[in-house]
mmCIF file of C-alpha atoms in Angstrom:
data_model
loop_
_atom_site.group_PDB
_atom_site.id
_atom_site.type_symbol
_atom_site.label_atom_id
_atom_site.label_comp_id
_atom_site.label_asym_id
_atom_site.label_seq_id
_atom_site.Cartn_x
_atom_site.Cartn_y
_atom_site.Cartn_z
ATOM 1 C CA UNK J 590 -0.053 -0.184 -0.024
ATOM 2 C CA UNK J 591 1.108 3.711 -0.900
ATOM 3 C CA UNK J 592 1.726 6.049 1.745
ATOM 4 C CA UNK J 593 0.145 9.727 1.487
ATOM 5 C CA UNK J 594 3.504 11.346 2.131
ATOM 6 C CA UNK J 595 1.233 14.497 2.039
ATOM 7 C CA UNK J 596 -1.152 13.714 4.716
ATOM 8 C CA UNK J 597 1.686 12.937 6.779
ATOM 9 C CA UNK J 598 2.946 16.503 6.268
ATOM 10 C CA UNK J 599 -0.567 18.024 7.388
ATOM 11 C CA UNK J 600 -0.222 15.531 10.456
ATOM 12 C CA UNK J 601 2.912 16.604 11.587
ATOM 13 C CA UNK J 602 1.885 20.636 10.997
ATOM 14 C CA UNK J 603 -1.088 19.747 13.628
ATOM 15 C CA UNK J 604 1.042 18.296 16.038
ATOM 16 C CA UNK J 605 3.675 21.159 16.560
ATOM 17 C CA UNK J 606 1.585 23.048 18.895
ATOM 18 C CA UNK J 607 1.847 20.554 21.787
ATOM 19 C CA UNK J 608 5.743 21.043 21.538
ATOM 20 C CA UNK J 609 6.655 23.611 20.573
ATOM 21 C CA UNK J 610 8.604 26.257 22.199
ATOM 22 C CA UNK J 611 8.207 29.442 19.655
ATOM 23 C CA UNK J 612 4.811 29.997 17.652
ATOM 24 C CA UNK J 613 3.963 28.726 14.928
ATOM 25 C CA UNK J 614 4.186 32.199 13.212
ATOM 26 C CA UNK J 615 8.001 32.746 13.887
ATOM 27 C CA UNK J 616 8.818 29.150 11.857
ATOM 28 C CA UNK J 617 7.330 30.105 9.253
ATOM 29 C CA UNK J 618 8.048 33.761 9.183
ATOM 30 C CA UNK J 619 11.920 32.949 10.226
ATOM 31 C CA UNK J 620 11.977 30.641 7.351
ATOM 32 C CA UNK J 621 13.809 30.464 4.402
ATOM 33 C CA UNK J 622 13.346 30.927 0.875
ATOM 34 C CA UNK J 623 15.913 30.572 -2.208
ATOM 35 C CA UNK J 624 15.542 29.634 -5.554
ATOM 36 C CA UNK J 625 16.896 30.040 -9.146
ATOM 37 C CA UNK J 626 15.579 31.210 -12.597
ATOM 38 C CA UNK J 627 16.443 29.010 -15.699
ATOM 39 C CA UNK J 628 16.552 30.026 -19.140
ATOM 40 C CA UNK J 629 18.154 27.124 -21.314
ATOM 41 C CA UNK J 630 18.767 26.374 -25.365
ATOM 42 C CA UNK J 631 19.793 22.682 -26.057
ATOM 43 C CA UNK J 632 20.080 21.824 -29.775
ATOM 44 C CA UNK J 633 21.552 18.260 -30.246
ATOM 45 C CA UNK J 634 21.889 18.199 -35.081
ATOM 46 C CA UNK J 635 22.613 14.990 -36.534
ATOM 47 C CA UNK J 636 24.789 14.442 -39.259
ATOM 48 C CA UNK J 637 22.251 12.094 -41.697
ATOM 49 C CA UNK J 638 18.505 11.452 -41.390
ATOM 50 C CA UNK J 639 18.196 11.872 -37.635
ATOM 51 C CA UNK J 640 15.632 14.840 -36.939
ATOM 52 C CA UNK J 641 17.218 17.872 -34.803
ATOM 53 C CA UNK J 642 16.208 17.700 -31.410
ATOM 54 C CA UNK J 643 15.328 21.826 -29.750
ATOM 55 C CA UNK J 644 14.416 22.587 -26.884
ATOM 56 C CA UNK J 645 14.348 26.712 -25.361
ATOM 57 C CA UNK J 646 13.284 26.311 -21.830
ATOM 58 C CA UNK J 647 12.218 29.068 -19.017
ATOM 59 C CA UNK J 648 11.103 28.402 -15.287
ATOM 60 C CA UNK J 649 12.989 27.687 -12.454
ATOM 61 C CA UNK J 650 13.378 26.016 -8.667
ATOM 62 C CA UNK J 651 11.964 27.701 -5.653
ATOM 63 C CA UNK J 652 12.821 26.280 -2.092
ATOM 64 C CA UNK J 653 11.284 27.257 1.240
ATOM 65 C CA UNK J 654 12.228 25.940 4.359
ATOM 66 C CA UNK J 655 10.906 27.019 7.788
ATOM 67 C CA UNK J 656 13.034 27.677 10.772
ATOM 68 C CA UNK J 657 13.590 24.773 13.345
ATOM 69 C CA UNK J 658 10.889 24.434 16.468
ATOM 70 C CA UNK J 659 12.374 21.848 19.055
ATOM 71 C CA UNK J 660 14.413 20.237 16.317
ATOM 72 C CA UNK J 661 11.330 20.251 13.578
ATOM 73 C CA UNK J 662 11.285 21.431 10.373
ATOM 74 C CA UNK J 663 9.768 21.530 7.156
ATOM 75 C CA UNK J 664 10.629 22.120 3.439
ATOM 76 C CA UNK J 665 8.681 22.178 0.090
ATOM 77 C CA UNK J 666 10.080 23.371 -3.796
ATOM 78 C CA UNK J 667 8.646 24.195 -6.915
ATOM 79 C CA UNK J 668 10.042 23.444 -10.582
ATOM 80 C CA UNK J 669 8.786 24.607 -13.672
ATOM 81 C CA UNK J 670 10.163 24.409 -17.431
ATOM 82 C CA UNK J 671 8.240 25.643 -19.743
ATOM 83 C CA UNK J 672 8.874 25.489 -23.592
ATOM 84 C CA UNK J 673 9.554 29.104 -25.196
ATOM 85 C CA UNK J 674 10.259 29.620 -29.319
ATOM 86 C CA UNK J 675 9.767 26.410 -29.967
ATOM 87 C CA UNK J 676 9.875 25.046 -33.646
ATOM 88 C CA UNK J 677 7.193 22.192 -34.690
ATOM 89 C CA UNK J 678 9.501 20.728 -37.051
ATOM 90 C CA UNK J 679 11.890 19.866 -33.969
ATOM 91 C CA UNK J 680 11.910 17.006 -31.610
ATOM 92 C CA UNK J 681 11.759 17.081 -28.219
ATOM 93 C CA UNK J 682 14.837 17.342 -26.725
ATOM 94 C CA UNK J 683 14.171 16.870 -22.998
ATOM 95 C CA UNK J 684 14.072 19.966 -21.137
ATOM 96 C CA UNK J 685 10.106 19.880 -21.364
ATOM 97 C CA UNK J 686 8.144 17.361 -21.340
ATOM 98 C CA UNK J 687 6.159 15.704 -24.415
ATOM 99 C CA UNK J 688 2.673 15.459 -24.782
ATOM 100 C CA UNK J 689 0.761 12.762 -26.272
ATOM 101 C CA UNK J 690 1.114 14.018 -29.656
ATOM 102 C CA UNK J 691 5.184 13.919 -29.248
ATOM 103 C CA UNK J 692 4.864 17.911 -29.229
ATOM 104 C CA UNK J 693 6.555 20.036 -26.723
ATOM 105 C CA UNK J 694 4.535 20.703 -22.927
ATOM 106 C CA UNK J 695 4.752 22.142 -19.743
ATOM 107 C CA UNK J 696 6.322 20.887 -16.611
ATOM 108 C CA UNK J 697 5.133 22.343 -13.670
ATOM 109 C CA UNK J 698 5.116 20.041 -10.395
ATOM 110 C CA UNK J 699 6.042 20.092 -6.358
ATOM 111 C CA UNK J 700 9.716 19.120 -6.255
ATOM 112 C CA UNK J 701 9.884 18.577 -2.433
ATOM 113 C CA UNK J 702 7.205 18.827 0.357
ATOM 114 C CA UNK J 703 8.716 16.719 3.544
ATOM 115 C CA UNK J 704 8.337 17.136 7.160
ATOM 116 C CA UNK J 705 12.402 16.642 9.036
ATOM 117 C CA UNK J 706 13.558 15.854 12.544
ATOM 118 C CA UNK J 707 17.011 17.035 13.831
ATOM 119 C CA UNK J 708 17.745 14.871 17.014
ATOM 120 C CA UNK J 709 20.714 12.443 18.620
ATOM 121 C CA UNK J 710 23.155 14.265 15.808
ATOM 122 C CA UNK J 711 20.354 12.680 12.854
ATOM 123 C CA UNK J 712 18.454 14.287 10.382
ATOM 124 C CA UNK J 713 15.882 12.452 9.647
ATOM 125 C CA UNK J 714 13.552 13.357 6.276
ATOM 126 C CA UNK J 715 10.288 11.798 4.982
ATOM 127 C CA UNK J 716 8.131 12.951 2.223
ATOM 128 C CA UNK J 717 9.581 14.321 -1.464
ATOM 129 C CA UNK J 718 13.378 15.497 -1.049
ATOM 130 C CA UNK J 719 15.887 15.666 -3.571
ATOM 131 C CA UNK J 720 18.747 12.747 -2.988
ATOM 132 C CA UNK J 721 22.665 12.867 -3.426
ATOM 133 C CA UNK J 722 23.882 10.059 -3.264
ATOM 134 C CA UNK J 723 26.403 8.309 -6.240
ATOM 135 C CA UNK J 724 23.371 6.097 -7.449
ATOM 136 C CA UNK J 725 20.418 8.502 -6.583
ATOM 137 C CA UNK J 726 20.655 11.463 -6.828
ATOM 138 C CA UNK J 727 19.386 15.104 -8.915
ATOM 139 C CA UNK J 728 21.395 14.619 -12.013
ATOM 140 C CA UNK J 729 20.941 17.957 -12.750
ATOM 141 C CA UNK J 730 21.495 17.959 -16.430
ATOM 142 C CA UNK J 731 18.559 19.294 -17.696
ATOM 143 C CA UNK J 732 16.052 22.212 -17.005
ATOM 144 C CA UNK J 733 14.540 20.538 -13.453
ATOM 145 C CA UNK J 734 16.575 18.174 -11.186
ATOM 146 C CA UNK J 735 15.477 14.629 -10.525
ATOM 147 C CA UNK J 736 13.960 14.191 -6.983
ATOM 148 C CA UNK J 737 12.674 11.137 -4.720
ATOM 149 C CA UNK J 738 9.850 10.159 -2.591
ATOM 150 C CA UNK J 739 10.508 7.864 0.518
ATOM 151 C CA UNK J 740 12.151 8.376 3.773
ATOM 152 C CA UNK J 741 15.832 9.404 4.629
ATOM 153 C CA UNK J 742 18.347 9.899 7.616
ATOM 154 C CA UNK J 743 21.885 10.896 8.377
ATOM 155 C CA UNK J 744 24.068 10.261 11.391
ATOM 156 C CA UNK J 745 26.621 12.365 12.492
ATOM 157 C CA UNK J 746 27.466 11.239 15.639
ATOM 158 C CA UNK J 747 31.275 10.261 14.905
ATOM 159 C CA UNK J 748 33.927 12.838 14.083
ATOM 160 C CA UNK J 749 34.404 13.077 9.952
ATOM 161 C CA UNK J 750 31.970 9.847 10.036
ATOM 162 C CA UNK J 751 28.677 10.460 8.278
ATOM 163 C CA UNK J 752 25.785 7.236 8.363
ATOM 164 C CA UNK J 753 22.925 7.570 5.658
ATOM 165 C CA UNK J 754 20.023 5.211 5.337
ATOM 166 C CA UNK J 755 17.216 5.241 2.143
ATOM 167 C CA UNK J 756 13.683 3.933 1.724
ATOM 168 C CA UNK J 757 12.805 4.866 -1.502
ATOM 169 C CA UNK J 758 9.399 4.395 -3.299
ATOM 170 C CA UNK J 759 8.853 7.057 -5.955
ATOM 171 C CA UNK J 760 10.754 9.177 -7.975
ATOM 172 C CA UNK J 761 10.421 11.648 -10.985
ATOM 173 C CA UNK J 762 12.679 12.453 -13.951
ATOM 174 C CA UNK J 763 14.107 15.751 -15.818
ATOM 175 C CA UNK J 764 10.520 15.803 -17.576
ATOM 176 C CA UNK J 765 8.161 14.508 -15.520
ATOM 177 C CA UNK J 766 4.931 15.846 -13.786
ATOM 178 C CA UNK J 767 4.270 13.851 -11.331
ATOM 179 C CA UNK J 768 5.910 10.548 -9.189
ATOM 180 C CA UNK J 769 6.366 7.356 -10.775
ATOM 181 C CA UNK J 770 6.870 3.986 -8.714
ATOM 182 C CA UNK J 771 10.559 3.055 -8.901
ATOM 183 C CA UNK J 772 9.378 0.425 -10.499
ATOM 184 C CA UNK J 773 8.264 1.957 -13.436
ATOM 185 C CA UNK J 774 11.559 4.074 -13.532
ATOM 186 C CA UNK J 775 13.389 1.139 -13.544
ATOM 187 C CA UNK J 776 11.103 -0.096 -16.308
ATOM 188 C CA UNK J 777 11.373 3.131 -18.412
ATOM 189 C CA UNK J 778 15.223 2.780 -18.168
ATOM 190 C CA UNK J 779 14.925 -0.889 -19.396
ATOM 191 C CA UNK J 780 12.812 0.323 -22.456
ATOM 192 C CA UNK J 781 15.035 2.789 -23.835
ATOM 193 C CA UNK J 782 17.346 -0.495 -24.598
ATOM 194 C CA UNK J 783 14.976 -1.982 -26.174
ATOM 195 C CA UNK J 784 13.682 -4.131 -23.229
ATOM 196 C CA UNK J 785 10.070 -5.264 -21.934
ATOM 197 C CA UNK J 786 9.813 -5.840 -18.539
ATOM 198 C CA UNK J 787 7.659 -6.535 -15.792
ATOM 199 C CA UNK J 788 9.711 -5.332 -12.783
ATOM 200 C CA UNK J 789 8.611 -6.410 -9.365
ATOM 201 C CA UNK J 790 6.839 -3.613 -7.810
ATOM 202 C CA UNK J 791 9.163 -3.041 -4.438
ATOM 203 C CA UNK J 792 11.253 0.202 -2.854
ATOM 204 C CA UNK J 793 15.048 0.705 -2.685
ATOM 205 C CA UNK J 794 16.904 0.221 0.471
ATOM 206 C CA UNK J 795 20.300 1.726 0.847
ATOM 207 C CA UNK J 796 22.705 2.299 3.442
ATOM 208 C CA UNK J 797 25.696 4.585 2.738
ATOM 209 C CA UNK J 798 29.097 5.449 4.811
ATOM 210 C CA UNK J 799 31.476 8.456 3.957
ATOM 211 C CA UNK J 800 34.412 8.879 6.651
ATOM 212 C CA UNK J 801 37.112 10.775 6.179
ATOM 213 C CA UNK J 802 40.796 9.355 7.213
ATOM 214 C CA UNK J 803 42.644 11.014 9.696
ATOM 215 C CA UNK J 804 45.502 11.627 7.709
ATOM 216 C CA UNK J 805 47.190 14.778 7.265
ATOM 217 C CA UNK J 806 49.926 14.297 4.435
ATOM 218 C CA UNK J 807 47.448 12.660 2.203
ATOM 219 C CA UNK J 808 43.949 13.841 2.487
ATOM 220 C CA UNK J 809 41.343 10.458 2.202
ATOM 221 C CA UNK J 810 37.423 10.476 1.838
ATOM 222 C CA UNK J 811 36.379 7.049 1.755
ATOM 223 C CA UNK J 812 32.559 6.270 0.602
ATOM 224 C CA UNK J 813 30.841 3.271 0.414
ATOM 225 C CA UNK J 814 27.226 2.473 -0.388
ATOM 226 C CA UNK J 815 24.687 -0.306 -0.766
ATOM 227 C CA UNK J 816 21.230 -0.195 -2.930
ATOM 228 C CA UNK J 817 18.831 -3.212 -2.666
ATOM 229 C CA UNK J 818 15.646 -3.730 -5.040
ATOM 230 C CA UNK J 819 14.306 -6.918 -4.221
ATOM 231 C CA UNK J 820 13.861 -8.956 -7.060
ATOM 232 C CA UNK J 821 15.315 -6.518 -9.505
ATOM 233 C CA UNK J 822 18.987 -5.690 -8.684
ATOM 234 C CA UNK J 823 21.710 -4.875 -5.795
ATOM 235 C CA UNK J 824 24.490 -2.444 -6.071
ATOM 236 C CA UNK J 825 27.336 -1.712 -4.041
ATOM 237 C CA UNK J 826 29.750 0.959 -4.663
ATOM 238 C CA UNK J 827 32.847 2.697 -3.700
ATOM 239 C CA UNK J 828 34.988 5.467 -3.983
ATOM 240 C CA UNK J 829 38.300 6.763 -2.364
ATOM 241 C CA UNK J 830 39.367 10.247 -2.882
ATOM 242 C CA UNK J 831 42.982 10.689 -2.260
ATOM 243 C CA UNK J 832 44.507 14.252 -1.950
ATOM 244 C CA UNK J 833 48.326 16.020 -1.093
ATOM 245 C CA UNK J 834 49.997 19.116 -1.678
ATOM 246 C CA UNK J 835 53.492 18.537 -3.056
ATOM 247 C CA UNK J 836 54.948 22.250 -3.645
ATOM 248 C CA UNK J 837 52.443 24.764 -4.862
ATOM 249 C CA UNK J 838 50.771 21.357 -6.812
ATOM 250 C CA UNK J 839 47.517 19.838 -5.909
ATOM 251 C CA UNK J 840 47.586 15.645 -6.724
ATOM 252 C CA UNK J 841 44.718 13.564 -7.084
ATOM 253 C CA UNK J 842 43.641 10.190 -7.028
ATOM 254 C CA UNK J 843 39.793 9.043 -7.093
ATOM 255 C CA UNK J 844 39.405 5.336 -7.812
ATOM 256 C CA UNK J 845 36.098 3.978 -7.454
ATOM 257 C CA UNK J 846 34.000 0.387 -8.114
ATOM 258 C CA UNK J 847 30.374 -0.435 -9.135
ATOM 259 C CA UNK J 848 28.735 -4.018 -8.940
ATOM 260 C CA UNK J 849 25.609 -4.518 -10.238
ATOM 261 C CA UNK J 850 23.611 -7.891 -9.916
ATOM 262 C CA UNK J 851 20.536 -9.372 -10.721
ATOM 263 C CA UNK J 852 18.545 -10.519 -7.548
ATOM 264 C CA UNK J 853 15.674 -13.074 -6.370
ATOM 265 C CA UNK J 854 13.243 -13.565 -9.615
ATOM 266 C CA UNK J 855 15.456 -11.062 -11.577
ATOM 267 C CA UNK J 856 11.866 -9.815 -12.758
ATOM 268 C CA UNK J 857 14.400 -6.417 -14.640
ATOM 269 C CA UNK J 858 16.154 -9.417 -16.379
ATOM 270 C CA UNK J 859 19.484 -10.909 -15.921
ATOM 271 C CA UNK J 860 22.220 -8.222 -14.284
ATOM 272 C CA UNK J 861 25.792 -8.756 -13.401
ATOM 273 C CA UNK J 862 28.316 -6.162 -14.675
ATOM 274 C CA UNK J 863 30.501 -3.946 -12.741
ATOM 275 C CA UNK J 864 32.786 -0.718 -13.099
ATOM 276 C CA UNK J 865 35.752 0.498 -12.094
ATOM 277 C CA UNK J 866 37.969 3.222 -12.888
ATOM 278 C CA UNK J 867 40.196 6.387 -11.506
ATOM 279 C CA UNK J 868 40.558 10.407 -11.950
ATOM 280 C CA UNK J 869 44.277 11.000 -11.805
ATOM 281 C CA UNK J 870 44.409 14.873 -11.933
ATOM 282 C CA UNK J 871 46.971 17.645 -10.717
ATOM 283 C CA UNK J 872 45.936 21.108 -10.036
ATOM 284 C CA UNK J 873 47.940 24.427 -10.735
ATOM 285 C CA UNK J 874 48.051 28.492 -10.611
ATOM 286 C CA UNK J 875 44.258 27.674 -11.921
ATOM 287 C CA UNK J 876 44.413 24.643 -14.025
ATOM 288 C CA UNK J 877 43.445 21.338 -13.413
ATOM 289 C CA UNK J 878 44.510 18.901 -16.097
ATOM 290 C CA UNK J 879 42.563 15.346 -15.244
ATOM 291 C CA UNK J 880 42.930 11.827 -16.745
ATOM 292 C CA UNK J 881 40.067 9.548 -16.523
ATOM 293 C CA UNK J 882 39.511 5.963 -16.649
ATOM 294 C CA UNK J 883 37.001 3.764 -17.025
ATOM 295 C CA UNK J 884 36.039 -0.096 -17.467
ATOM 296 C CA UNK J 885 32.799 -1.574 -17.691
ATOM 297 C CA UNK J 886 31.418 -5.409 -17.277
ATOM 298 C CA UNK J 887 29.270 -7.906 -19.312
ATOM 299 C CA UNK J 888 26.408 -5.749 -18.979
ATOM 300 C CA UNK J 889 25.158 -2.245 -19.668
ATOM 301 C CA UNK J 890 25.602 -0.381 -16.496
ATOM 302 C CA UNK J 891 21.387 0.032 -15.444
ATOM 303 C CA UNK J 892 21.061 3.832 -13.660
ATOM 304 C CA UNK J 893 17.268 4.836 -13.701
ATOM 305 C CA UNK J 894 17.856 7.218 -11.225
ATOM 306 C CA UNK J 895 20.939 8.829 -11.645
ATOM 307 C CA UNK J 896 24.621 7.413 -10.955
ATOM 308 C CA UNK J 897 27.906 8.875 -10.700
ATOM 309 C CA UNK J 898 29.875 6.846 -13.795
ATOM 310 C CA UNK J 899 33.388 7.065 -13.639
ATOM 311 C CA UNK J 900 33.418 9.380 -17.058
ATOM 312 C CA UNK J 901 30.453 11.582 -17.865
ATOM 313 C CA UNK J 902 30.828 14.063 -20.385
ATOM 314 C CA UNK J 903 28.016 16.204 -22.601
ATOM 315 C CA UNK J 904 26.199 14.031 -24.117
ATOM 316 C CA UNK J 905 27.946 10.371 -23.278
ATOM 317 C CA UNK J 906 29.213 8.383 -19.940
ATOM 318 C CA UNK J 907 31.084 5.200 -19.558
ATOM 319 C CA UNK J 908 28.008 2.865 -19.296
ATOM 320 C CA UNK J 909 28.023 0.118 -22.146
ATOM 321 C CA UNK J 910 29.089 -3.417 -21.751
ATOM 322 C CA UNK J 911 32.152 -4.558 -22.345
ATOM 323 C CA UNK J 912 33.283 -0.517 -22.821
ATOM 324 C CA UNK J 913 36.773 0.778 -22.103
ATOM 325 C CA UNK J 914 36.917 4.643 -21.897
ATOM 326 C CA UNK J 915 40.045 6.841 -21.633
ATOM 327 C CA UNK J 916 39.430 10.572 -21.462
ATOM 328 C CA UNK J 917 41.528 13.639 -20.685
ATOM 329 C CA UNK J 918 39.838 17.238 -18.896
ATOM 330 C CA UNK J 919 42.007 20.108 -19.179
ATOM 331 C CA UNK J 920 39.897 23.097 -16.713
ATOM 332 C CA UNK J 921 41.041 26.652 -16.420
ATOM 333 C CA UNK J 922 40.212 29.749 -13.457
ATOM 334 C CA UNK J 923 40.684 32.588 -14.960
ATOM 335 C CA UNK J 924 40.363 34.272 -11.357
ATOM 336 C CA UNK J 925 44.678 34.317 -11.212
ATOM 337 C CA UNK J 926 44.609 36.238 -14.857
ATOM 338 C CA UNK J 927 41.825 39.201 -13.213
ATOM 339 C CA UNK J 928 39.058 37.307 -14.355
ATOM 340 C CA UNK J 929 37.558 36.205 -11.027
ATOM 341 C CA UNK J 930 33.854 34.213 -12.381
ATOM 342 C CA UNK J 931 35.186 33.218 -15.647
ATOM 343 C CA UNK J 932 35.697 29.106 -16.214
ATOM 344 C CA UNK J 933 36.384 27.259 -18.968
ATOM 345 C CA UNK J 934 37.478 23.823 -19.896
ATOM 346 C CA UNK J 935 37.885 21.276 -22.758
ATOM 347 C CA UNK J 936 37.435 17.445 -22.445
ATOM 348 C CA UNK J 937 37.999 14.769 -24.972
ATOM 349 C CA UNK J 938 36.917 11.118 -24.626
ATOM 350 C CA UNK J 939 37.277 7.715 -26.586
ATOM 351 C CA UNK J 940 34.809 4.861 -25.676
ATOM 352 C CA UNK J 941 35.668 1.352 -27.165
ATOM 353 C CA UNK J 942 33.739 -1.597 -27.218
ATOM 354 C CA UNK J 943 34.884 -4.981 -28.759
ATOM 355 C CA UNK J 944 34.542 -5.543 -32.540
ATOM 356 C CA UNK J 945 30.946 -6.185 -33.771
ATOM 357 C CA UNK J 946 29.312 -5.248 -30.226
ATOM 358 C CA UNK J 947 28.621 -1.760 -31.018
ATOM 359 C CA UNK J 948 30.629 1.421 -32.208
ATOM 360 C CA UNK J 949 33.266 2.987 -31.402
ATOM 361 C CA UNK J 950 33.099 6.763 -31.083
ATOM 362 C CA UNK J 951 34.985 9.832 -29.221
ATOM 363 C CA UNK J 952 33.576 13.422 -27.808
ATOM 364 C CA UNK J 953 35.037 16.323 -27.448
ATOM 365 C CA UNK J 954 33.620 18.700 -25.095
ATOM 366 C CA UNK J 955 34.123 22.190 -25.159
ATOM 367 C CA UNK J 956 32.644 24.870 -22.034
ATOM 368 C CA UNK J 957 33.003 28.516 -20.757
ATOM 369 C CA UNK J 958 30.856 30.039 -17.402
ATOM 370 C CA UNK J 959 30.638 33.263 -16.513
ATOM 371 C CA UNK J 960 29.591 34.077 -12.649
ATOM 372 C CA UNK J 961 28.818 37.984 -12.125
ATOM 373 C CA UNK J 962 29.746 39.749 -8.904
ATOM 374 C CA UNK J 963 28.643 42.948 -7.581
ATOM 375 C CA UNK J 964 25.189 44.474 -8.613
ATOM 376 C CA UNK J 965 24.460 41.820 -10.531
ATOM 377 C CA UNK J 966 25.930 38.837 -8.320
ATOM 378 C CA UNK J 967 23.753 35.425 -8.937
ATOM 379 C CA UNK J 968 23.548 36.071 -12.548
ATOM 380 C CA UNK J 969 25.774 32.943 -14.183
ATOM 381 C CA UNK J 970 25.767 32.445 -18.290
ATOM 382 C CA UNK J 971 27.111 28.974 -19.733
ATOM 383 C CA UNK J 972 27.717 27.747 -23.485
ATOM 384 C CA UNK J 973 28.769 23.988 -23.714
ATOM 385 C CA UNK J 974 29.708 22.505 -27.184
ATOM 386 C CA UNK J 975 29.982 18.358 -27.900
ATOM 387 C CA UNK J 976 31.022 16.943 -31.081
ATOM 388 C CA UNK J 977 30.596 13.216 -31.164
ATOM 389 C CA UNK J 978 31.935 11.161 -33.869
ATOM 390 C CA UNK J 979 31.224 7.872 -34.489
ATOM 391 C CA UNK J 980 33.315 4.946 -36.656
ATOM 392 C CA UNK J 981 29.921 3.104 -37.520
ATOM 393 C CA UNK J 982 26.852 5.632 -36.761
ATOM 394 C CA UNK J 983 25.506 8.759 -37.576
ATOM 395 C CA UNK J 984 27.866 11.570 -36.039
ATOM 396 C CA UNK J 985 26.044 14.907 -34.160
ATOM 397 C CA UNK J 986 26.624 18.008 -32.447
ATOM 398 C CA UNK J 987 25.061 19.129 -29.296
ATOM 399 C CA UNK J 988 25.731 22.874 -28.328
ATOM 400 C CA UNK J 989 23.907 24.597 -25.224
ATOM 401 C CA UNK J 990 23.182 27.160 -23.466
ATOM 402 C CA UNK J 991 22.503 28.346 -20.186
ATOM 403 C CA UNK J 992 21.222 31.809 -18.452
ATOM 404 C CA UNK J 993 20.420 31.568 -14.573
ATOM 405 C CA UNK J 994 19.911 33.954 -11.421
ATOM 406 C CA UNK J 995 19.984 32.478 -7.959
ATOM 407 C CA UNK J 996 18.733 34.192 -5.052
ATOM 408 C CA UNK J 997 18.078 33.545 -1.307
ATOM 409 C CA UNK J 998 15.756 35.483 0.867
ATOM 410 C CA UNK J 999 15.411 35.174 4.791
ATOM 411 C CA UNK J 1000 18.423 33.925 7.103
#
């Protein structure tokens, strides 16, 4: 039976007067409001017969959180993405929704609504909420980030250690107007690969830990997560962040390992794969040079709720079965040259699979971004361009333009 999250929020609100040290008026009047207006324009052009995909969307994200009363607080957020300047001959890119006729459609939804408690060095949150974990996260690459519904807890009782737990029943993708069950999210992801499955209607349970090791010479942070969806699949993710200072240069290494296995009745189909790899880089005088390597096992990685793959570029990521990826990224912060707020990068990736299984390809990304200061603080401009060249498939170009404005009101 599905829980009525909104009803629980209402009941929690009615219970406040019995325990509150301050008035409900103060709880809400001392709350905080923050948001971001977003004007995005994404275009994907193909070399041959595939139709152009193009969206221009305007909307934003608006977050409101009450002040705490005896550790109890409430939060909600609204998300909007509305098509403007659309060309009926262009296909929907994915910034906005697609209606029954396949045309561009609005997305206007409650992104979050939750009750939150902070007691015993632990944050408890029940309801619709954005999650930030390796394999369940907002994956904010469209007009609206992903969001989830369920229960989460995060404990920080031990110094340098964060323990987390999740119970998730529903999710919304980038262009959904309402929540779908995690079962439906898995089915949709499988359908994109041409697989039709009747996935078991079970929730996702997850446990995670993050620990900052007490080393001084080499800063070390370890992450470990396990996610389980009964009769569908389990996945375990581990990552270690290592960094050290060598003179004026910061050196870093970030290895990671992911495993995925079908479980129980395997209603999502057989799955037994892995992905391992690392980021190896150096930062010096505003420059950041990173080499990335990823190797994927016998099956394509299944990621219906966001992910943290080793290589994530503008269009493609390391994911395909038996794929090997080598990538190099050079980023530069122009602050040391007197242009504070200006950043740019170039990012090249080579994706190889065994001959006869699929096409090898390479992707090249260019990005430039500027964040204003002073009277225009909060305003940001960004342009990204990607070229994808396939050995045995249709090449494409991908252009993304962003105008954002961030604001905050209250404490």
